[in-house]
Amino acid sequence: MSYVGKPLLAGLIASVSLLGMAIAQAATNPEAADAAYKGNASAIDPASAQVVHTPGAPDLTSAEFDQAKEIYFQRCAGCHGVLRKGATGKPLTPDITQGRGQQFLEALITYGSPGGMPNWGTSGALTKDQITLMAKYIQHTPPTPPEWGLAEMKDSWKVFVQPEDRPTKQMNDLDLGNLFSVTLRDDGKIALIDGNTKKIVKLIETGYAVHISRMSASGRYLFVIGRDAKIDMIDLWAKEPTKVAEIKVGIEARSVETSKFEGYEDKYAIAGAYWPPQFTIMDGETLEPKQIVSTRGMTIETQEYHPEPRVAAIIASHERPEFIVNVKETGRVMLVNYEDIDNLTVTSIAAAPFLHDGGWDSTHRYFMTAANNSNKIAVIDSKDRELTALVDVGKIPHPGRGANFDHPKYGPVWATSHLGDASISMIGTDPEGHPDYAWKHVGTLEGQGGGSLFIKTHPKSRHLYIDTTFNPDAKISQSVAVFDLDNLDAGYKVLPIGEWSGLKDGAKRVVQPEYNKAGDEVWFSVWSGQDEESALVVVDDRTLELKTVIRDKRLITPTGKFNVHNTQYDVY
């Protein structure tokens, strides 16, 4: 089993050095890799396999080590880091994990924590044997995956339809503005769903665990990026939506964006990698890699070198021809000017460590971005190109893109929910109309609990929705809280989304509210295991009543949903 996942099995290093001991790695085929990840019998006879040994850690066979390495990549690396140094999640280096001990680690993996650690065992996502294996694995020295440069990118780069062979106008009858790109996380696909008919238009093969979908400025091209760092570029103007190009920009990634400044629409695309820590600027019509920029460097506080400063959220400036790039571990926000692609100008702004996700304020001038484990929101002025404020909020803010709405006292505010506690923090964003409240934490709402991934509203809505996807209490993770924006003091109402789905089995985690183009419907994913039925639940935003349930055997592990219009125009 490969750390980098099925697409890179052939490219793995033949051995991993653990404290000077050369360990032979298994060269498995995709079928064996898939079986190992799902917890089935390994193709390697453990009795004949070599043993992986780290002083102080329980021994593992090389087959067990490879299986655990794959599970860690799929489930854990996003929060804890490839090298396990921590970020959104706590560090899991051997000096820490060995001190905790096997039983403690198994219990934590099984039951999770209110601070945002998922309950992998009680939710059924991992078996008891897999949990035992993972508790042993994280007591070992983490292996370092290979680098990924221009040569590897070009080897993976494919253009299926050349720009000159693509249509010059929309050739289908789809209402593209109300189309949804839905991540089918563990199935390696997205589902394009018509927001009017609620029917699947097409399934498209993608990388593993698509993290986000982003629209080009024109609304023509849909870009999706998987956690395996594979980008798929889809032309929505074709007779039926068609993949026209693809590339792998690394081994693990989360973010993709396209240029939106006037005169540069659709000209460039950018993707940020978790491993190797770097970002890549590509041609916006073909994905040809143009520039690769490493983010390795010094942290802003201790000025220590960090070997794994991962690229988290990327957002396209509306004020300048720039991409705004979050570098997680160093705490730096990079303003990447693409006017001269051969001579990039990069301005580094010191913010706070463990930068993660975020979005625009209502004016699209100020980038509101979460510094997870610093418990702060950094406010970046994209016009004046400077840090405006660092605002203290709750524990482990995780806003997605956040939520903008008008507060009766504070005026325009932007809000975030949290992985680590039940609070919803509101920050004033109107320095001209409400200067006394601008860039301050002006108020707190109390939600259902910790474990929230997304908060959402819409300019045409008077409701605010908060999921609690990773709360260890099933009743909370299977529902959402909704506030009346005209009566925030009344507290929240609970919508039993999991129950409304009609599903009988599975974790039924509810994740990511997403509005339709009109702003009168809210879509929720009800996310269960790969071998269980999942669904999408659509709620009438005006009445807060169930409108419809989308159930289709092809909806395997649906998570993120991205409405084309709202994504194209940064509506949230």
XYZ file of C-alpha atoms in Angstrom, residues 202-569:
368
model
C -23.413 13.483 -15.090
C -20.845 11.706 -12.942
C -17.239 12.649 -13.670
C -14.177 10.672 -12.575
C -11.804 12.834 -10.526
C -9.010 12.513 -8.009
C -9.557 10.968 -4.603
C -11.623 12.943 -2.083
C -12.280 16.133 -4.013
C -11.840 18.940 -1.528
C -13.309 21.911 -3.359
C -14.837 22.939 -6.676
C -14.078 26.389 -8.070
C -15.460 28.246 -11.075
C -13.575 30.265 -13.640
C -14.430 33.960 -13.791
C -16.499 33.402 -16.938
C -18.520 30.601 -15.368
C -17.496 28.243 -18.143
C -14.836 26.054 -16.525
C -15.238 24.032 -13.351
C -12.023 23.122 -11.517
C -11.989 20.384 -8.888
C -9.011 19.267 -6.810
C -8.703 16.042 -4.856
C -6.702 15.367 -1.751
C -4.356 13.385 -3.994
C -3.529 16.740 -5.690
C -5.179 15.844 -8.991
C -6.948 18.742 -10.730
C -9.721 18.112 -13.240
C -10.870 20.916 -15.537
C -14.445 20.530 -16.824
C -15.978 22.508 -19.684
C -19.622 23.227 -18.839
C -20.325 24.638 -22.315
C -19.887 21.296 -24.093
C -22.905 19.322 -25.329
C -22.590 17.530 -22.021
C -20.092 18.713 -19.382
C -16.724 17.265 -20.364
C -13.323 16.976 -18.751
C -10.896 18.836 -21.019
C -7.637 18.726 -19.009
C -6.062 17.257 -15.877
C -2.819 17.451 -13.901
C -1.340 16.344 -10.577
C 0.394 19.187 -8.770
C 1.760 17.120 -5.891
C 0.937 14.209 -3.624
C -1.590 15.878 -1.326
C -3.490 19.132 -1.846
C -6.598 21.129 -0.926
C -6.948 24.340 -2.943
C -7.501 25.544 -6.488
C -8.565 28.951 -7.833
C -8.601 30.940 -11.081
C -7.766 34.532 -11.956
C -10.708 36.936 -11.677
C -9.251 40.432 -11.988
C -10.543 42.435 -14.953
C -8.505 41.659 -18.058
C -7.191 38.379 -16.637
C -10.445 36.400 -16.469
C -9.789 32.658 -17.026
C -6.132 33.376 -17.887
C -4.484 31.517 -15.005
C -5.257 28.807 -12.491
C -3.404 28.217 -9.234
C -3.284 25.205 -6.921
C -1.733 24.824 -3.482
C -0.232 21.580 -2.236
C 0.022 20.115 1.229
C 2.886 17.964 -0.023
C 5.269 19.062 -1.283
C 4.632 22.440 0.378
C 4.312 24.667 -2.696
C 1.870 26.288 -5.091
C 1.707 26.023 -8.862
C 0.419 28.569 -11.373
C -0.975 27.052 -14.578
C -2.417 28.139 -17.886
C -6.125 28.774 -17.298
C -7.276 26.942 -20.440
C -4.942 23.932 -20.496
C -3.494 23.517 -16.961
C 0.035 23.625 -18.356
C 2.291 24.314 -15.329
C 4.018 27.684 -15.595
C 5.537 28.459 -12.198
C 6.114 26.432 -9.014
C 6.835 28.304 -5.790
C 7.979 26.571 -2.605
C 6.486 27.732 0.704
C 9.149 26.211 2.953
C 10.572 28.816 5.279
C 10.536 30.462 8.668
C 7.557 30.693 11.008
C 6.417 34.205 11.878
C 6.654 33.871 15.667
C 9.737 31.837 16.531
C 11.557 32.405 13.218
C 12.269 28.685 13.028
C 12.536 26.790 9.774
C 9.508 24.644 9.019
C 9.836 21.776 6.520
C 6.100 21.435 5.813
C 4.295 24.805 5.524
C 1.212 23.626 3.628
C -0.866 25.759 1.303
C -4.440 26.012 2.540
C -7.069 28.414 1.151
C -6.389 30.400 -2.013
C -8.643 33.236 -3.117
C -8.573 35.451 -6.229
C -8.369 39.187 -5.607
C -10.972 41.471 -7.173
C -8.790 44.534 -6.480
C -5.550 43.540 -8.208
C -4.158 40.827 -10.508
C -3.223 38.732 -7.483
C -3.866 35.442 -5.806
C -4.065 35.482 -2.003
C -2.417 32.332 -0.638
C -2.619 31.026 2.942
C 0.513 29.244 4.170
C -0.652 27.238 7.130
C 2.300 26.465 9.399
C 4.383 29.606 8.904
C 1.350 31.869 9.429
C 2.039 33.906 6.311
C -0.437 35.202 3.742
C 1.212 35.546 0.340
C -0.022 38.056 -2.237
C 1.059 36.568 -5.570
C 0.973 39.094 -8.428
C 0.573 37.375 -11.813
C 0.941 40.393 -14.126
C 4.358 39.061 -15.172
C 4.144 35.287 -14.897
C 7.872 34.845 -15.600
C 8.855 37.250 -12.824
C 6.342 36.732 -10.053
C 6.101 39.339 -7.330
C 5.215 37.780 -3.978
C 4.426 39.918 -0.938
C 4.430 38.093 2.402
C 2.141 39.321 5.189
C 2.728 38.023 8.712
C -0.632 36.962 10.172
C -0.908 34.043 12.619
C 0.108 30.384 12.535
C -1.995 27.549 11.171
C -3.878 29.571 8.577
C -6.636 27.475 7.067
C -9.872 28.483 5.345
C -11.765 31.753 4.904
C -13.620 34.046 2.542
C -14.500 37.607 1.589
C -16.415 40.152 3.585
C -19.547 41.434 1.847
C -17.581 44.039 -0.177
C -15.085 41.506 -1.578
C -12.230 43.708 -0.384
C -11.278 42.108 2.929
C -10.167 38.481 3.169
C -11.334 36.972 6.483
C -9.187 33.923 7.174
C -9.032 31.514 10.091
C -5.806 30.791 11.952
C -7.003 27.502 13.425
C -4.891 26.781 16.460
C -4.174 30.433 17.156
C -7.942 30.905 17.615
C -7.853 34.071 15.526
C -9.294 35.518 12.346
C -6.807 37.467 10.237
C -8.267 40.329 8.186
C -6.315 41.021 4.983
C -7.020 44.207 2.997
C -6.660 43.125 -0.645
C -6.723 46.737 -1.863
C -4.071 48.217 0.410
C -2.261 44.845 0.612
C -1.823 44.766 4.363
C -2.953 43.070 7.549
C -5.890 45.057 8.915
C -6.477 43.138 12.146
C -6.076 39.926 14.095
C -9.316 39.141 15.921
C -9.586 36.648 18.790
C -12.472 34.195 18.356
C -13.465 30.768 19.685
C -11.547 27.496 19.665
C -10.309 26.288 16.266
C -12.319 28.491 13.903
C -13.365 26.603 10.753
C -15.671 28.856 8.727
C -15.437 27.420 5.243
C -15.911 30.756 3.522
C -17.849 32.182 6.437
C -21.178 34.011 6.465
C -21.947 37.698 5.793
C -25.117 39.343 7.123
C -26.419 42.616 8.556
C -26.686 42.781 12.329
C -29.254 45.245 13.756
C -26.647 46.819 16.047
C -23.236 46.129 14.514
C -24.095 46.533 10.854
C -22.420 44.205 8.328
C -20.702 41.315 10.082
C -18.849 38.169 9.034
C -19.267 35.038 11.149
C -17.377 31.814 11.784
C -18.232 28.621 13.633
C -15.653 26.399 15.359
C -14.339 22.870 15.482
C -13.346 23.206 19.117
C -16.415 24.702 20.793
C -20.082 25.533 20.295
C -19.642 29.249 19.701
C -20.318 31.310 16.584
C -18.198 34.465 16.496
C -19.310 37.661 14.735
C -16.827 40.275 13.496
C -17.811 43.775 12.377
C -16.768 44.510 8.773
C -17.986 48.065 8.099
C -15.190 50.572 8.878
C -17.099 53.474 7.288
C -20.663 52.984 8.498
C -19.915 51.314 11.854
C -16.303 52.270 12.706
C -16.642 51.476 16.416
C -17.289 47.817 15.622
C -15.069 47.298 12.584
C -12.595 44.410 12.854
C -13.707 43.573 16.384
C -15.301 40.477 17.842
C -18.685 42.067 18.428
C -20.776 39.152 19.609
C -21.093 35.417 20.171
C -23.931 33.015 19.453
C -24.093 29.611 21.100
C -24.684 26.641 18.802
C -25.230 22.922 19.371
C -21.635 21.962 20.041
C -18.121 21.683 18.650
C -17.158 19.875 15.483
C -18.529 22.439 13.036
C -17.041 22.611 9.545
C -19.263 25.150 7.794
C -21.462 28.156 8.474
C -23.654 29.618 5.750
C -26.170 32.278 4.824
C -27.113 34.164 1.640
C -27.873 37.817 0.802
C -31.514 36.878 0.106
C -31.907 34.749 3.240
C -32.779 35.645 6.814
C -31.369 32.439 8.251
C -27.924 31.305 9.402
C -27.055 27.585 9.283
C -24.302 25.801 11.235
C -23.359 22.154 10.797
C -21.662 20.063 13.513
C -20.286 17.296 11.318
C -17.523 16.093 13.610
C -19.321 16.270 16.929
C -19.000 12.852 18.638
C -22.690 12.893 19.638
C -24.613 11.323 16.739
C -27.732 13.354 17.501
C -25.724 16.554 17.031
C -23.662 15.429 14.017
C -26.853 14.337 12.224
C -28.580 17.707 12.562
C -27.951 21.414 12.016
C -28.652 24.564 14.000
C -30.394 27.474 12.291
C -30.730 31.033 13.613
C -33.289 33.660 12.629
C -31.179 36.671 11.634
C -34.018 38.994 12.673
C -34.173 37.466 16.157
C -30.747 36.130 17.062
C -31.481 36.355 20.789
C -34.111 33.636 20.424
C -31.397 31.031 19.949
C -31.267 28.291 17.366
C -33.732 25.802 16.012
C -32.575 22.250 15.300
C -33.323 20.708 11.908
C -33.100 16.875 12.021
C -31.536 16.563 8.577
C -30.325 12.987 9.099
C -33.790 11.887 10.152
C -35.393 13.717 7.232
C -33.117 11.843 4.812
C -34.969 8.601 5.520
C -31.696 6.674 5.708
C -31.693 3.785 8.164
C -28.016 2.941 8.559
C -24.662 4.706 8.612
C -23.101 7.646 10.398
C -25.415 10.094 8.576
C -23.110 13.022 9.311
C -24.629 16.258 8.024
C -22.170 18.536 6.287
C -21.993 21.858 4.422
C -25.115 23.941 3.909
C -25.145 25.284 0.344
C -27.729 27.632 -1.175
C -29.154 27.431 -4.654
C -28.770 30.366 -7.033
C -32.061 31.992 -5.939
C -31.145 31.780 -2.265
C -34.446 30.124 -1.326
C -33.201 26.526 -0.885
C -30.442 25.086 1.273
C -28.822 21.757 0.381
C -27.199 19.447 2.952
C -25.127 16.300 2.496
C -26.009 13.324 4.672
C -22.699 11.495 4.640
C -22.379 7.811 5.500
C -19.790 5.163 4.651
C -18.733 3.997 1.221
C -20.784 0.806 1.499
C -23.818 2.578 2.982
C -26.492 4.764 1.455
C -26.066 8.527 1.614
C -28.345 11.346 0.448
C -28.812 15.061 -0.145
C -31.539 16.882 1.768
C -33.041 20.113 0.390
C -34.713 22.524 2.831
C -37.056 25.416 2.036
C -35.178 28.411 3.453
C -38.353 30.426 4.045
C -40.288 27.798 6.037
C -37.370 25.664 7.301
C -39.331 22.623 6.185
C -38.147 19.626 4.202
C -38.512 20.245 0.484
C -37.055 17.098 -1.056
C -34.566 14.289 -0.528
C -32.220 13.288 -3.333
C -31.490 9.561 -3.028
C -29.559 7.789 -5.741
C -27.305 4.742 -5.436
C -24.640 6.725 -7.271
C -24.444 9.293 -4.452
C -21.592 7.580 -2.619
C -20.202 9.575 0.340
C -21.410 13.044 -0.762
C -19.740 15.868 1.149
C -19.046 19.307 -0.360
C -21.567 20.941 -2.712
C -20.813 24.006 -4.802
C -23.483 25.971 -6.612
C -22.005 27.337 -9.859
C -23.417 30.871 -9.566
C -22.586 31.338 -5.890
C -19.073 29.941 -6.366
C -18.421 32.031 -9.481
C -19.453 35.301 -7.825
